[in-house]
Structure formats: C-alpha cells, structure tokens
Amino acid sequence: MTILTPNITDGLLDTYNSEGIKQMAADGTATNIASELASDVHSGLLRPGDMFPSERNLCERFGVGRSIVRDGMTILHGMGLADHTKGTRPRVAIPTLSRVMLGASDAAQYFFKDNEGRAHLQQARLFLETSMVQYAVQNASNAQIAKMVGAVEECDANLDNIASFRNADVKFHHALAEVPGNPIFVALHETFVDRLMKRAPIKDNHLAHNQISNEGHKEIVSAILAKDTDAAVRSLTEHLVRNNETFLHRSLTNKIVKT
Amino acid sequence: MTILTPNITDGLLDTYNSEGIKQMAADGTATNIASELASDVHSGLLRPGDMFPSERNLCERFGVGRSIVRDGMTILHGMGLADHTKGTRPRVAIPTLSRVMLGASDAAQYFFKDNEGRAHLQQARLFLETSMVQYAVQNASNAQIAKMVGAVEECDANLDNIASFRNADVKFHHALAEVPGNPIFVALHETFVDRLMKRAPIKDNHLAHNQISNEGHKEIVSAILAKDTDAAVRSLTEHLVRNNETFLHRSLTNKIVKT
DNA sequence: TATGATATTTTTGGTCGACCAAAGATGACT
DNA sequence: AGTCATCTTTGGTCGACCAAAAATATCATA
C-alpha cells in the first residue's frame, strides 16, 4: 500500500486508478458488480426510475451465479443507488449525496445515542451552522434570506403545534444550509441535523420554548441582514446551545416527557 | 409517517422507536439481522476481533435460510462493522465513525470526481478546517500545538520526498482536526480530506510548492500561538485556496503530470 | 373491425437447500 | 510431546423452486 495509490484499508471497493475511481476489471466479485452498476448510474447510462438489468441478465454479463449478483445489488442499495421498496422490481434511484449519506446514517446512529455522542453531534452541528451563518452574512442573496424569513413566519404561525413548528424549524435551518449552494452541506444537514431535530424529545412548556426558539431565528436573520457577523454567530450559538443544555438538564432532573 | 416518529424514506433500516434506535422485532429480514448484530457489536456483546456466530447458527436464530443471513452480513459489512478480508472467517471490526464513513466514501466518490464536485469538496474542507482553526486559537493545548509543530518539522525534513511530505502534510491537518477532541471531525477528515490529499495530482516543481505549502503551515501555527484568530483563518484560507487554484489552473492549461 | 376486459404464459425477484474447497479441530501414531 | 492424517465446520457459490408481477394472448362486445 503506497501513498500515491491509496488503498485505504477495508473499503468495500478495493482498487483505484489514478483518478480515484474504481477500475472496471470485470472480475465477478459482488463489489465489482456494484461499482460497475454505480458507474452506469452516475454516467447516466442508467437513468433514475429505470429498472436495472434483470439479475439473470447480470449473471450472464459477469459470468457468475445469482447469489453474487444479488450481493452486488445489496451493496448498491447500501450506496443509495437502488430503490428496493415494497417488493416491486428495484429501480435506479436518483444519485444524491443525501441518499448516499442516509446509508451512513443508519450505521452512525449508534454513535450518537448516548449523551456523549449526542454532545459531539451537537458540537459538529454548531460548527457547521456557524460556518453557514458566517457565509450567509457575506453572501446570502435576498431570495435566500426571504426563504429564511418565510420559515420564521411559519414558525410564528405554529407556536402551539409541536409537529408543525418542528417542520418549520427544520425548514429554517435547512434554508441556512442551502445558502452556499454546496450539496455537501445540504446532505450533511439532512442526514444528521434534520433527523436529530425531528427526533428531539418534547420539551415541557413547548409554547414558551418555541417562542424563545423563534426569537433566536429572528435574531439570526436580523444579524444577517445587518451584515453583522459577530452578532449572527452569537445569536446562532445561543440558539443552539440553549436547546442542547435544556436537553442535558432535563436528562439530569429525570423529567421524562412521554413522546 | 408522522413527524415525531420520523420514518425517513428508504433508509436501509426502517422502523425506529422513540430513542431513534432500531426496534428489535425479530422479523427475519436482512436489515433486521444486520441491525441486531450491529446492536450486539455496539453494546459490547460482540467484541472487536471476535468471530460472528456462524451463518448456520444465525439461520436457526432468525428462522431463515442462509441467503438472508448472508445478505444481513453484507449490510453489516457496508456499515463497517464486519471485517471480510481475504477469505478468512469474518470478524467483528472496531466500531469507529471513520470506518462507518468509509462505506459512505465508496458511494460518495462519484460526486467528487469532476471539477464541480471537487470544488464543493474543497469548500467543505475549507469550512471544516476554518472551524477547527478558530477553535484551536481559543482552546488548543500545548501538547496539541506541539503535535502540529512536529508535523511541520517533518514536512521540512521531507521537502523533496513527495510521498513523505504528503504524509507529514496529512499529519498536520489531521492534528488540527483532532484539537476539539470530537471523533466526528476526525472521521470527516480521514474520510474525505485525507483521501483527497493522498490522491491529489503531483505538482510540477514540487520542491518549491512544498516549501510554500509548509510556510503556510508555519503561519497557521504561529497565529494559533499568538491567539490571533483572523490571521489564523487568513493563513489557512490562503493555504487551502492556493492548492485548489493551482489544481484548476493546471487543469486549464492541460499540463498533465504523470502520476 | 376495434376495443376493452379477462385468462394464460413468461419473466422476475425472493428464498432455500445442496455442493465445494478450505480452514480448523480432532485424533492417531511415532 | 510432536507430527501428520482425518474429519468436522465454515464461508462461498450455484441451481432449483415459488409467488407475484408483467407481458401476451384470447375473447366477448359494441
């Protein structure tokens, strides 16, 4: 394993060429089949919504039995490129970073279920959104700011509706993640933050909490409009830290609220 | 699908309880088998290095045929929890965020192979490391700074050795990602940045390039020592943007250097 | 004849048990 | 106690079987 041809230990895919993309030697391994199909999807040879070639067809193409092909399809599904819903014939999924990350999310959730892991996740989120807000102060377009304002209004209109408020809350932070126009940030946000938010425990006295929370949103937008980076970061940090602290506090005082 | 029990579309794992962890109804689906084994690994019931129960054993336990169990093991491997190397009997891997992300990396590489995707990745890296450096200015311990200095010295000692310099270069940025002590940052760095760096094309005149690059490292550390956030961020940005620009420029002028 | 519904055949994914080579365990023999 | 032969267990692969879905053919009716 040299440095220039980095064969990272134990990835699902094993050999890379100088471009970093899997070489397509048609060896009949499951990983190879998966990566070849993946290439076809990303290259547009297979279009989202299409059906994959039938398994028997792939058997013939790779010269292996159906078990191998089937394994390859499982891997492909894990990569978020195959849509195996409800017994229907698998179809090509839209290749999206968010979908890809979803697979990682399934595996990563275990790291975030205890308080320590949750705190790490919260910190990562704080760092991510801090970067977003700093960027937004400098570069957010009026349309993007308007989208955030829209979410704030939606929050205000649903202060007493837990589900709807959360929806709007997520929408606000999602709009923030969209500002740089970088799909990586959106994917990270959807994969980790959105799920985290939607799964958060319910606060007692949620009306008051929601009011305070949305005041935080307003402060953030105001600071962005005023192009005041420090104020924006400060408001965001307060907004996020407060939620995390109330969670920890609730855990300490053992006030379990039924979900 | 309600908001409070978020059943995100099409994840590999399907049903969640209020804790967000998969419910363990012993239905004989591959995903269930995978998640149950995953639970056993994360709970410590299966220790890293152990062998998994034999496939026939699992067949009996879940009341299904070996194909299903085998599918479950494939999924588990995709989650980075099973070690299927070289035909030996699969063993329990150390559950690590980095390993988990490795699976996502295989699927995500396709999004980063063109110039646009690469630019997005570079931006994400810039944002991540900016956060790290800001945090480091405030909180880095002497030991952590010493580690960075060590990497800088190693860079200096290997200015003319492409592989060794890259190693030391990676080490420097890795040390930066370690400062907050948050495994998420380390995992993100190892998964995306390390691979990106090790795979980067070779510059012509690498000696001069390496010198300039390491000067950047020195500026960054100096700014951290001086607790000068602005200077640290500025140095880091210059350091990273320069690499990206030379890459794009090289691409435009078509000066392909053999790898 | 054209058209729509219905019956039939084919194809497809899902599941299973059987076979194989190799690795590991067991026992015999020196 | 050590070495070698034998046997058991294990993962890897394959083909066969099944139910459901799709495609095709059939036929009654306007």
Coordinates of C-alpha atoms (C1' of nucleotides) in Angstrom, one line a residue:
Chain A
M1 CA 0.0 0.0 0.0
T2 CA 1.8 3.1 -1.2
I3 CA 0.8 6.6 -0.6
L4 CA 0.2 7.6 -4.2
T5 CA -2.2 4.7 -4.8
P6 CA -4.1 4.9 -1.6
N7 CA -5.6 1.6 -0.9
I8 CA -7.5 2.6 2.3
T9 CA -7.9 -0.5 4.4
D10 CA -11.1 -2.4 4.0
G11 CA -13.2 -0.2 1.9
L12 CA -16.0 -2.0 0.1
L13 CA -14.3 -1.1 -3.1
D14 CA -10.8 -2.2 -3.3
T15 CA -8.7 -1.0 -6.2
Y16 CA -8.5 2.5 -7.6
N17 CA -6.9 4.0 -10.6
S18 CA -5.2 7.3 -10.7
E19 CA -8.5 9.2 -10.9
G20 CA -9.6 7.6 -7.8
I21 CA -12.5 5.8 -9.4
K22 CA -12.8 2.1 -9.3
Q23 CA -11.2 0.2 -12.1
M24 CA -13.6 -1.8 -14.1
A25 CA -11.9 -5.1 -14.4
A26 CA -14.9 -7.4 -14.9
D27 CA -13.9 -9.7 -12.2
G28 CA -17.1 -11.4 -10.9
T29 CA -17.0 -10.1 -7.4
A30 CA -20.0 -8.5 -5.8
T31 CA -18.2 -5.3 -5.1
N32 CA -17.1 -5.0 -8.7
I33 CA -20.6 -5.6 -9.9
A34 CA -21.9 -2.9 -7.6
S35 CA -19.3 -0.4 -8.6
E36 CA -19.9 -1.1 -12.3
L37 CA -23.6 -0.6 -11.9
A38 CA -22.8 2.5 -9.8
S39 CA -20.7 3.8 -12.7
D40 CA -23.6 3.2 -15.1
V41 CA -25.9 5.2 -12.9
H42 CA -23.6 8.1 -12.4
S43 CA -22.6 8.2 -16.0
G44 CA -26.3 8.4 -17.0
L45 CA -26.3 5.1 -18.8
L46 CA -28.9 4.1 -16.3
R47 CA -31.4 6.8 -15.6
P48 CA -33.3 7.3 -12.4
G49 CA -36.5 5.4 -12.5
D50 CA -35.2 2.9 -14.9
M51 CA -35.2 -0.7 -13.9
F52 CA -31.8 -2.4 -13.6
P53 CA -31.0 -5.2 -15.9
S54 CA -32.5 -8.4 -14.7
E55 CA -30.5 -10.4 -12.3
R56 CA -30.2 -13.2 -14.7
N57 CA -29.0 -10.8 -17.3
L58 CA -26.3 -9.6 -15.0
C59 CA -25.4 -13.2 -14.2
E60 CA -24.7 -13.8 -17.8
R61 CA -22.8 -10.5 -18.2
F62 CA -20.5 -11.2 -15.3
G63 CA -20.4 -14.9 -15.6
V64 CA -21.4 -15.6 -12.0
G65 CA -24.4 -17.1 -10.2
R66 CA -27.3 -15.1 -9.0
S67 CA -26.1 -15.0 -5.4
I68 CA -23.2 -12.8 -6.3
V69 CA -25.3 -10.5 -8.4
R70 CA -27.7 -10.3 -5.6
D71 CA -24.9 -9.4 -3.2
G72 CA -23.9 -6.7 -5.6
M73 CA -27.4 -5.3 -5.6
T74 CA -27.4 -5.3 -1.8
I75 CA -24.2 -3.3 -1.8
L76 CA -25.7 -1.0 -4.4
H77 CA -28.7 -0.4 -2.2
G78 CA -26.4 0.4 0.6
M79 CA -24.8 3.0 -1.6
G80 CA -28.2 4.6 -2.0
L81 CA -28.4 3.9 -5.8
A82 CA -31.0 1.2 -5.8
D83 CA -34.6 1.6 -4.7
H84 CA -35.8 -1.7 -3.2
T85 CA -39.2 -0.5 -1.8
K86 CA -42.2 -2.8 -1.3
G87 CA -41.3 -5.9 -3.2
T88 CA -41.5 -4.0 -6.5
R89 CA -38.8 -4.5 -9.0
P90 CA -35.8 -2.5 -8.0
R91 CA -35.3 0.7 -9.7
V92 CA -32.5 3.2 -10.2
A93 CA -32.6 5.8 -7.6
I94 CA -31.7 9.5 -8.1
P95 CA -28.0 9.6 -7.2
T96 CA -27.9 12.2 -4.5
L97 CA -25.4 12.9 -1.7
S98 CA -28.2 12.9 0.8
R99 CA -29.3 9.5 -0.3
V100 CA -25.8 8.2 0.0
M101 CA -25.4 9.7 3.4
L102 CA -28.6 8.1 4.5
G103 CA -26.8 4.7 4.4
A104 CA -24.1 6.1 6.6
S105 CA -26.7 7.5 8.9
D106 CA -28.1 4.0 9.6
A107 CA -24.6 2.9 10.6
A108 CA -23.7 6.0 12.5
Q109 CA -26.8 6.4 14.7
Y110 CA -25.3 4.1 17.3
F111 CA -22.5 6.6 17.9
F112 CA -25.0 9.3 18.7
K113 CA -27.4 7.6 21.1
D114 CA -25.6 8.3 24.3
N115 CA -25.1 11.7 25.8
E116 CA -21.5 11.9 24.9
G117 CA -22.2 11.1 21.3
R118 CA -25.1 13.4 21.2
A119 CA -22.9 16.2 22.5
H120 CA -20.4 15.6 19.8
L121 CA -23.1 15.7 17.2
Q122 CA -24.4 18.9 18.7
Q123 CA -20.9 20.4 18.5
A124 CA -20.4 19.4 15.0
R125 CA -23.8 20.9 14.1
L126 CA -22.8 24.1 15.8
F127 CA -19.6 24.3 13.8
L128 CA -21.4 23.6 10.6
E129 CA -24.1 26.1 11.1
T130 CA -21.6 28.7 12.3
S131 CA -19.8 28.4 9.0
M132 CA -23.1 28.6 7.2
V133 CA -24.1 31.8 9.0
Q134 CA -20.8 33.4 8.5
Y135 CA -21.0 32.7 4.8
A136 CA -24.6 33.9 4.8
V137 CA -23.7 37.3 6.3
Q138 CA -21.3 37.9 3.4
N139 CA -23.1 36.2 0.5
A140 CA -26.7 35.4 1.1
S141 CA -29.0 36.6 -1.7
N142 CA -32.3 38.3 -1.0
A143 CA -34.1 35.3 -2.2
Q144 CA -32.3 33.1 0.3
I145 CA -32.9 35.4 3.1
A146 CA -36.6 35.6 2.1
K147 CA -36.7 31.8 2.4
M148 CA -35.5 32.0 6.0
V149 CA -38.0 34.7 6.8
G150 CA -40.7 32.6 5.4
A151 CA -39.7 29.8 7.7
V152 CA -39.7 32.2 10.6
E153 CA -43.2 33.3 9.8
E154 CA -44.3 29.7 9.6
C155 CA -42.8 29.1 13.0
D156 CA -44.7 32.0 14.4
A157 CA -47.9 30.7 12.9
N158 CA -47.4 27.3 14.6
L159 CA -46.1 28.1 18.0
D160 CA -48.5 25.7 19.7
N161 CA -48.4 22.9 17.2
I162 CA -45.4 20.7 18.0
A163 CA -45.2 18.9 14.7
S164 CA -45.7 21.9 12.5
F165 CA -43.3 24.0 14.5
R166 CA -40.6 21.5 14.2
N167 CA -41.2 21.3 10.5
A168 CA -40.8 25.0 10.1
D169 CA -37.9 25.0 12.5
V170 CA -36.1 22.4 10.3
K171 CA -37.0 24.4 7.3
F172 CA -35.3 27.4 8.7
H173 CA -32.0 25.6 9.4
H174 CA -32.3 23.8 6.1
A175 CA -32.6 27.2 4.3
L176 CA -29.4 28.3 6.1
A177 CA -27.6 25.2 4.9
E178 CA -28.6 25.9 1.4
V179 CA -27.1 29.3 1.2
P180 CA -23.6 28.3 -0.1
G181 CA -25.2 26.2 -2.8
N182 CA -23.0 23.3 -1.9
P183 CA -24.8 19.9 -1.9
I184 CA -22.4 18.6 0.8
F185 CA -23.7 21.0 3.4
V186 CA -27.3 20.2 2.5
A187 CA -26.6 16.5 2.7
L188 CA -24.9 16.7 6.0
H189 CA -27.7 18.8 7.3
E190 CA -30.4 16.5 6.1
T191 CA -28.6 13.4 7.2
F192 CA -27.7 14.4 10.7
V193 CA -29.3 17.6 11.8
D194 CA -32.8 17.1 10.3
R195 CA -33.1 13.7 11.8
L196 CA -31.7 14.9 15.1
M197 CA -34.2 17.7 15.2
K198 CA -37.2 15.7 14.3
R199 CA -36.3 13.1 16.8
A200 CA -35.6 15.5 19.7
P201 CA -37.5 14.9 22.9
I202 CA -40.5 17.1 23.5
K203 CA -40.0 19.9 25.9
D204 CA -42.5 20.6 28.6
N205 CA -43.9 24.0 28.1
H206 CA -43.3 23.9 24.5
L207 CA -45.1 27.1 23.7
A208 CA -42.7 29.2 25.7
H209 CA -39.8 27.2 24.4
N210 CA -40.9 27.7 20.8
Q211 CA -41.3 31.4 21.3
I212 CA -37.8 31.7 22.6
S213 CA -36.5 29.5 19.9
N214 CA -38.1 31.5 17.1
E215 CA -36.9 34.7 18.7
G216 CA -33.4 33.2 18.1
H217 CA -34.3 32.7 14.5
K218 CA -35.3 36.3 14.2
E219 CA -32.1 37.5 15.8
I220 CA -30.1 35.4 13.4
V221 CA -31.8 36.7 10.3
S222 CA -31.6 40.3 11.6
A223 CA -27.9 39.9 12.0
I224 CA -27.5 38.5 8.6
L225 CA -29.5 41.4 7.1
A226 CA -27.3 43.8 9.1
K227 CA -24.2 42.0 7.9
D228 CA -23.1 41.7 11.5
T229 CA -21.1 38.5 11.6
D230 CA -20.3 38.6 15.3
A231 CA -24.0 39.1 16.2
A232 CA -25.1 36.4 13.9
V233 CA -22.7 33.9 15.3
R234 CA -23.5 34.9 18.8
S235 CA -27.2 34.5 18.2
L236 CA -26.8 31.2 16.5
T237 CA -24.6 29.8 19.2
E238 CA -27.1 30.9 21.9
H239 CA -29.9 29.4 19.9
L240 CA -28.3 26.0 19.5
V241 CA -26.6 25.8 22.9
R242 CA -29.8 26.5 24.7
N243 CA -31.5 23.6 23.1
N244 CA -28.7 21.3 24.0
E245 CA -28.5 22.5 27.5
T246 CA -32.1 22.1 28.2
F247 CA -31.8 18.6 26.9
L248 CA -29.0 17.7 29.3
H249 CA -30.7 19.4 32.1
R250 CA -33.8 17.5 31.5
S251 CA -31.8 14.3 31.5
L252 CA -30.3 15.2 34.8
T253 CA -33.5 16.0 36.5
N254 CA -35.1 13.0 35.0
K255 CA -38.2 14.7 33.9
I256 CA -39.1 12.2 31.2
V257 CA -41.9 13.5 29.0
K258 CA -43.7 10.9 27.1
T259 CA -43.1 11.1 23.4
Chain B
M1 CA -45.3 8.6 8.5
T2 CA -45.6 11.2 11.2
I3 CA -43.1 13.9 12.2
L4 CA -42.4 12.6 15.7
T5 CA -41.6 9.1 14.6
P6 CA -39.6 10.0 11.6
N7 CA -39.5 7.2 9.1
I8 CA -37.1 8.7 6.7
T9 CA -37.8 7.4 3.3
D10 CA -35.8 4.4 2.1
G11 CA -33.1 4.1 4.7
L12 CA -31.8 0.6 5.0
L13 CA -33.3 0.3 8.4
D14 CA -36.9 1.0 8.5
T15 CA -38.5 1.4 11.9
Y16 CA -37.3 3.4 14.8
N17 CA -38.5 3.7 18.4
S18 CA -38.5 6.9 20.4
E19 CA -34.8 6.6 21.1
G20 CA -34.2 6.6 17.5
I21 CA -32.6 3.1 17.6
K22 CA -34.0 0.3 15.5
Q23 CA -36.6 -1.8 17.2
M24 CA -35.6 -5.4 17.5
A25 CA -38.6 -7.2 16.4
A26 CA -37.1 -10.5 15.3
D27 CA -38.5 -10.4 11.9
G28 CA -36.3 -12.4 9.6
T29 CA -35.4 -9.6 7.2
A30 CA -31.8 -9.0 6.3
T31 CA -31.9 -5.4 7.6
N32 CA -33.2 -6.6 10.9
I33 CA -30.5 -9.2 11.2
A34 CA -27.9 -6.6 10.4
S35 CA -29.2 -4.1 12.9
E36 CA -29.4 -6.7 15.6
L37 CA -25.9 -7.8 15.0
A38 CA -24.9 -4.1 14.9
S39 CA -26.5 -3.6 18.3
D40 CA -24.6 -6.6 19.7
V41 CA -21.4 -5.0 18.5
H42 CA -22.1 -1.6 19.8
S43 CA -23.3 -2.9 23.1
G44 CA -20.1 -4.8 23.6
L45 CA -21.8 -8.2 23.5
L46 CA -19.7 -8.9 20.4
R47 CA -16.1 -7.6 21.0
P48 CA -13.8 -6.4 18.2
G49 CA -11.8 -9.3 16.9
D50 CA -14.4 -11.9 17.9
M51 CA -15.9 -14.0 15.2
F52 CA -19.6 -13.6 14.5
P53 CA -21.9 -16.5 15.2
S54 CA -21.7 -18.9 12.3
E55 CA -24.1 -18.3 9.5
R56 CA -25.9 -21.5 10.1
N57 CA -26.3 -20.5 13.8
L58 CA -27.8 -17.2 12.7
C59 CA -30.1 -19.1 10.4
E60 CA -31.5 -21.0 13.3
R61 CA -31.7 -18.0 15.5
F62 CA -33.8 -16.0 13.0
G63 CA -35.6 -18.8 11.4
V64 CA -34.5 -18.1 7.8
G65 CA -32.3 -19.5 5.2
R66 CA -28.6 -18.7 4.7
S67 CA -29.2 -16.3 1.9
I68 CA -31.0 -13.9 4.2
V69 CA -28.3 -14.1 6.8
R70 CA -25.7 -13.6 4.2
D71 CA -27.5 -10.5 3.0
G72 CA -27.5 -9.3 6.5
M73 CA -23.8 -9.8 6.8
T74 CA -23.2 -7.9 3.6
I75 CA -25.2 -5.0 5.0
L76 CA -23.2 -5.2 8.2
H77 CA -20.0 -5.1 6.2
G78 CA -21.4 -2.0 4.5
M79 CA -21.9 -0.5 7.9
G80 CA -18.2 -1.0 8.6
L81 CA -18.8 -3.5 11.5
A82 CA -17.7 -6.7 9.8
D83 CA -14.2 -7.4 8.6
H84 CA -14.4 -9.6 5.5
T85 CA -10.8 -9.6 4.5
K86 CA -9.1 -12.3 2.5
G87 CA -11.4 -15.2 2.7
T88 CA -10.9 -15.7 6.4
R89 CA -13.8 -16.0 8.7
P90 CA -15.4 -12.6 9.1
R91 CA -14.6 -10.9 12.4
V92 CA -16.1 -8.1 14.3
A93 CA -14.5 -4.8 13.4
I94 CA -13.8 -2.0 15.8
P95 CA -16.9 0.2 15.6
T96 CA -15.5 3.6 14.6
L97 CA -17.0 6.6 12.9
S98 CA -14.2 6.6 10.5
R99 CA -14.9 3.0 9.4
V100 CA -18.5 3.8 9.1
M101 CA -17.8 6.8 6.9
L102 CA -15.5 4.7 4.8
G103 CA -18.6 2.9 3.4
A104 CA -20.2 6.2 2.5
S105 CA -17.0 7.3 0.9
D106 CA -17.1 4.5 -1.6
A107 CA -20.5 5.7 -2.6
A108 CA -19.7 9.4 -2.5
Q109 CA -16.6 9.4 -4.6
Y110 CA -18.6 9.7 -7.8
F111 CA -19.9 13.0 -6.7
F112 CA -16.4 14.4 -6.3
K113 CA -14.6 13.2 -9.4
D114 CA -15.5 16.1 -11.7
N115 CA -14.3 19.7 -11.2
E116 CA -17.5 20.9 -9.8
G117 CA -17.7 18.2 -7.2
R118 CA -14.1 18.6 -6.3
A119 CA -14.7 22.3 -5.8
H120 CA -17.6 21.6 -3.5
L121 CA -15.4 19.2 -1.5
Q122 CA -12.7 21.8 -1.3
Q123 CA -15.1 24.3 0.0
A124 CA -16.5 22.0 2.6
R125 CA -12.9 21.2 3.7
L126 CA -12.2 24.9 3.9
F127 CA -15.2 25.4 6.1
L128 CA -14.3 22.5 8.3
E129 CA -10.7 23.4 8.8
T130 CA -11.7 27.1 9.4
S131 CA -13.8 26.0 12.2
M132 CA -11.0 23.8 13.6
V133 CA -8.5 26.6 13.4
Q134 CA -10.9 29.0 15.1
Y135 CA -11.4 26.5 17.8
A136 CA -7.7 25.9 18.1
V137 CA -6.9 29.5 18.6
Q138 CA -9.1 29.5 21.6
N139 CA -8.6 26.1 23.1
A140 CA -5.6 24.2 21.7
S141 CA -3.4 22.7 24.4
N142 CA 0.3 22.9 24.3
A143 CA 0.5 19.2 23.5
Q144 CA -1.8 19.6 20.6
I145 CA 0.2 22.5 19.2
A146 CA 3.3 20.6 19.7
K147 CA 1.9 17.8 17.6
M148 CA 1.3 20.3 14.8
V149 CA 4.8 21.7 15.1
G150 CA 6.1 18.1 14.9
A151 CA 4.3 17.7 11.6
V152 CA 5.7 20.9 10.3
E153 CA 9.2 19.8 11.2
E154 CA 8.6 16.5 9.4
C155 CA 7.4 18.4 6.4
D156 CA 10.6 20.5 6.4
A157 CA 12.7 17.4 6.6
N158 CA 11.0 15.9 3.5
L159 CA 10.6 18.8 1.2
D160 CA 12.0 16.8 -1.7
N161 CA 10.3 13.5 -1.0
I162 CA 6.8 13.6 -2.5
A163 CA 5.3 10.7 -0.5
S164 CA 6.9 11.5 2.8
F165 CA 5.9 15.2 2.5
R166 CA 2.4 14.3 1.8
N167 CA 2.3 12.0 4.8
A168 CA 3.5 14.8 7.0
D169 CA 1.2 17.2 5.4
V170 CA -1.8 15.0 6.1
K171 CA -0.4 14.6 9.6
F172 CA -0.5 18.3 10.1
H173 CA -4.1 18.8 9.0
H174 CA -5.1 15.7 10.9
A175 CA -3.6 17.1 14.1
L176 CA -5.7 20.2 13.5
A177 CA -8.9 18.1 13.2
E178 CA -8.1 16.4 16.4
V179 CA -8.0 19.5 18.5
P180 CA -11.6 19.7 19.5
G181 CA -11.5 16.0 20.6
N182 CA -14.6 15.3 18.6
P183 CA -14.5 12.0 16.7
I184 CA -16.9 13.4 14.1
F185 CA -14.3 15.9 12.9
V186 CA -11.6 13.3 12.8
A187 CA -13.8 10.9 10.9
L188 CA -14.8 13.6 8.3
H189 CA -11.2 14.5 7.9
E190 CA -10.0 10.9 7.5
T191 CA -12.8 10.0 5.1
F192 CA -12.7 13.0 2.8
V193 CA -9.7 15.2 3.3
D194 CA -7.0 12.5 3.9
R195 CA -8.1 10.6 0.8
L196 CA -8.3 13.8 -1.2
M197 CA -4.9 14.8 -0.2
K198 CA -3.2 11.5 -0.7
R199 CA -4.8 11.2 -4.1
A200 CA -4.0 14.8 -5.3
P201 CA -2.1 15.0 -8.5
I202 CA 1.6 15.8 -8.3
K203 CA 2.6 19.3 -8.9
D204 CA 5.5 20.1 -11.2
N205 CA 8.2 21.8 -9.3
H206 CA 7.1 20.1 -6.1
L207 CA 10.0 21.3 -4.1
A208 CA 9.1 24.9 -4.4
H209 CA 5.4 24.0 -3.9
N210 CA 6.2 22.1 -0.8
Q211 CA 8.2 24.9 0.6
I212 CA 5.4 27.4 0.1
S213 CA 2.9 24.9 1.5
N214 CA 4.9 24.4 4.7
E215 CA 5.3 28.1 5.1
G216 CA 1.6 28.2 5.2
H217 CA 1.6 25.6 8.0
K218 CA 4.0 27.7 9.9
E219 CA 1.9 30.8 9.6
I220 CA -1.1 28.9 10.8
V221 CA 0.7 27.6 13.9
S222 CA 2.2 31.0 14.6
A223 CA -1.2 32.6 14.5
I224 CA -2.6 29.9 16.8
L225 CA 0.2 30.5 19.2
A226 CA -0.4 34.3 19.1
K227 CA -4.1 33.6 19.6
D228 CA -4.8 35.7 16.5
T229 CA -8.0 34.3 15.0
D230 CA -8.1 36.5 12.0
A231 CA -4.5 35.8 11.0
A232 CA -5.0 32.1 11.5
V233 CA -8.1 31.9 9.3
R234 CA -6.5 34.1 6.7
S235 CA -3.4 31.9 6.6
L236 CA -5.4 28.7 6.4
T237 CA -7.6 30.1 3.7
E238 CA -4.6 31.1 1.6
H239 CA -3.0 27.8 2.2
L240 CA -6.0 25.8 1.1
V241 CA -7.2 28.0 -1.7
R242 CA -3.8 28.1 -3.3
N243 CA -3.7 24.3 -3.7
N244 CA -7.2 24.3 -5.2
E245 CA -6.3 27.1 -7.6
T246 CA -3.2 25.5 -8.8
F247 CA -5.1 22.4 -9.5
L248 CA -7.8 24.2 -11.5
H249 CA -5.1 26.2 -13.3
R250 CA -3.2 23.0 -14.1
S251 CA -6.4 21.5 -15.5
L252 CA -7.0 24.6 -17.7
T253 CA -3.5 24.6 -19.1
N254 CA -3.6 20.9 -19.6
K255 CA -0.2 20.3 -18.1
I256 CA -0.8 16.7 -17.2
V257 CA 1.9 15.4 -15.0
K258 CA 2.2 11.6 -14.9
T259 CA 1.1 10.2 -11.6
Chain C
dT1 C1' -63.2 -4.4 -37.1
dA2 C1' -61.8 -2.0 -32.9
dT3 C1' -61.6 -2.1 -28.0
dG4 C1' -61.6 -3.3 -23.5
dA5 C1' -61.6 -6.9 -20.0
dT6 C1' -60.0 -11.3 -18.8
dA7 C1' -57.2 -15.6 -18.9
dT8 C1' -52.7 -17.5 -19.7
dT9 C1' -47.9 -17.7 -20.2
dT10 C1' -43.3 -15.7 -19.3
dT11 C1' -40.2 -13.2 -16.6
dT12 C1' -38.6 -11.5 -12.3
dG13 C1' -37.1 -11.2 -7.6
dG14 C1' -37.2 -13.8 -3.1
dT15 C1' -35.9 -18.0 -0.6
dC16 C1' -34.0 -22.2 0.1
dG17 C1' -31.1 -26.4 0.3
dA18 C1' -27.1 -28.7 -1.9
dC19 C1' -22.4 -28.9 -3.2
dC20 C1' -17.4 -27.4 -2.8
dA21 C1' -12.9 -26.1 -1.1
dA22 C1' -10.5 -24.5 2.6
dA23 C1' -9.7 -23.7 7.4
dG24 C1' -9.9 -25.5 11.9
dA25 C1' -10.5 -29.3 15.2
dT26 C1' -9.7 -33.9 16.5
dG27 C1' -7.4 -37.9 17.0
dA28 C1' -3.8 -41.5 15.9
dC29 C1' 0.7 -42.7 15.7
dT30 C1' 5.6 -42.2 16.4
Chain D
dA1 C1' 5.3 -34.2 23.1
dG2 C1' 5.2 -33.5 18.4
dT3 C1' 3.7 -34.5 13.8
dC4 C1' 0.7 -36.0 10.5
dA5 C1' -3.8 -37.8 8.7
dT6 C1' -8.7 -37.5 9.1
dC7 C1' -12.9 -35.4 10.0
dT8 C1' -16.0 -31.6 11.0
dT9 C1' -17.3 -26.9 10.5
dT10 C1' -17.4 -22.7 7.9
dG11 C1' -18.0 -19.5 4.3
dG12 C1' -18.6 -19.2 -1.0
dT13 C1' -21.2 -20.5 -5.0
dC14 C1' -24.7 -22.4 -7.5
dG15 C1' -29.1 -24.1 -9.4
dA16 C1' -34.0 -25.1 -8.3
dC17 C1' -38.4 -23.8 -6.6
dC18 C1' -42.1 -20.3 -5.6
dA19 C1' -45.2 -16.4 -5.7
dA20 C1' -46.0 -12.2 -7.7
dA21 C1' -45.7 -9.1 -11.3
dA22 C1' -45.5 -8.2 -16.3
dA23 C1' -46.4 -9.3 -20.8
dT24 C1' -49.0 -11.6 -24.0
dA25 C1' -52.8 -13.9 -26.0
dT26 C1' -57.9 -14.6 -26.0
dC27 C1' -62.3 -13.4 -26.4
dA28 C1' -66.7 -11.0 -25.8
dT29 C1' -68.9 -6.9 -27.1
dA30 C1' -70.0 -2.6 -29.4

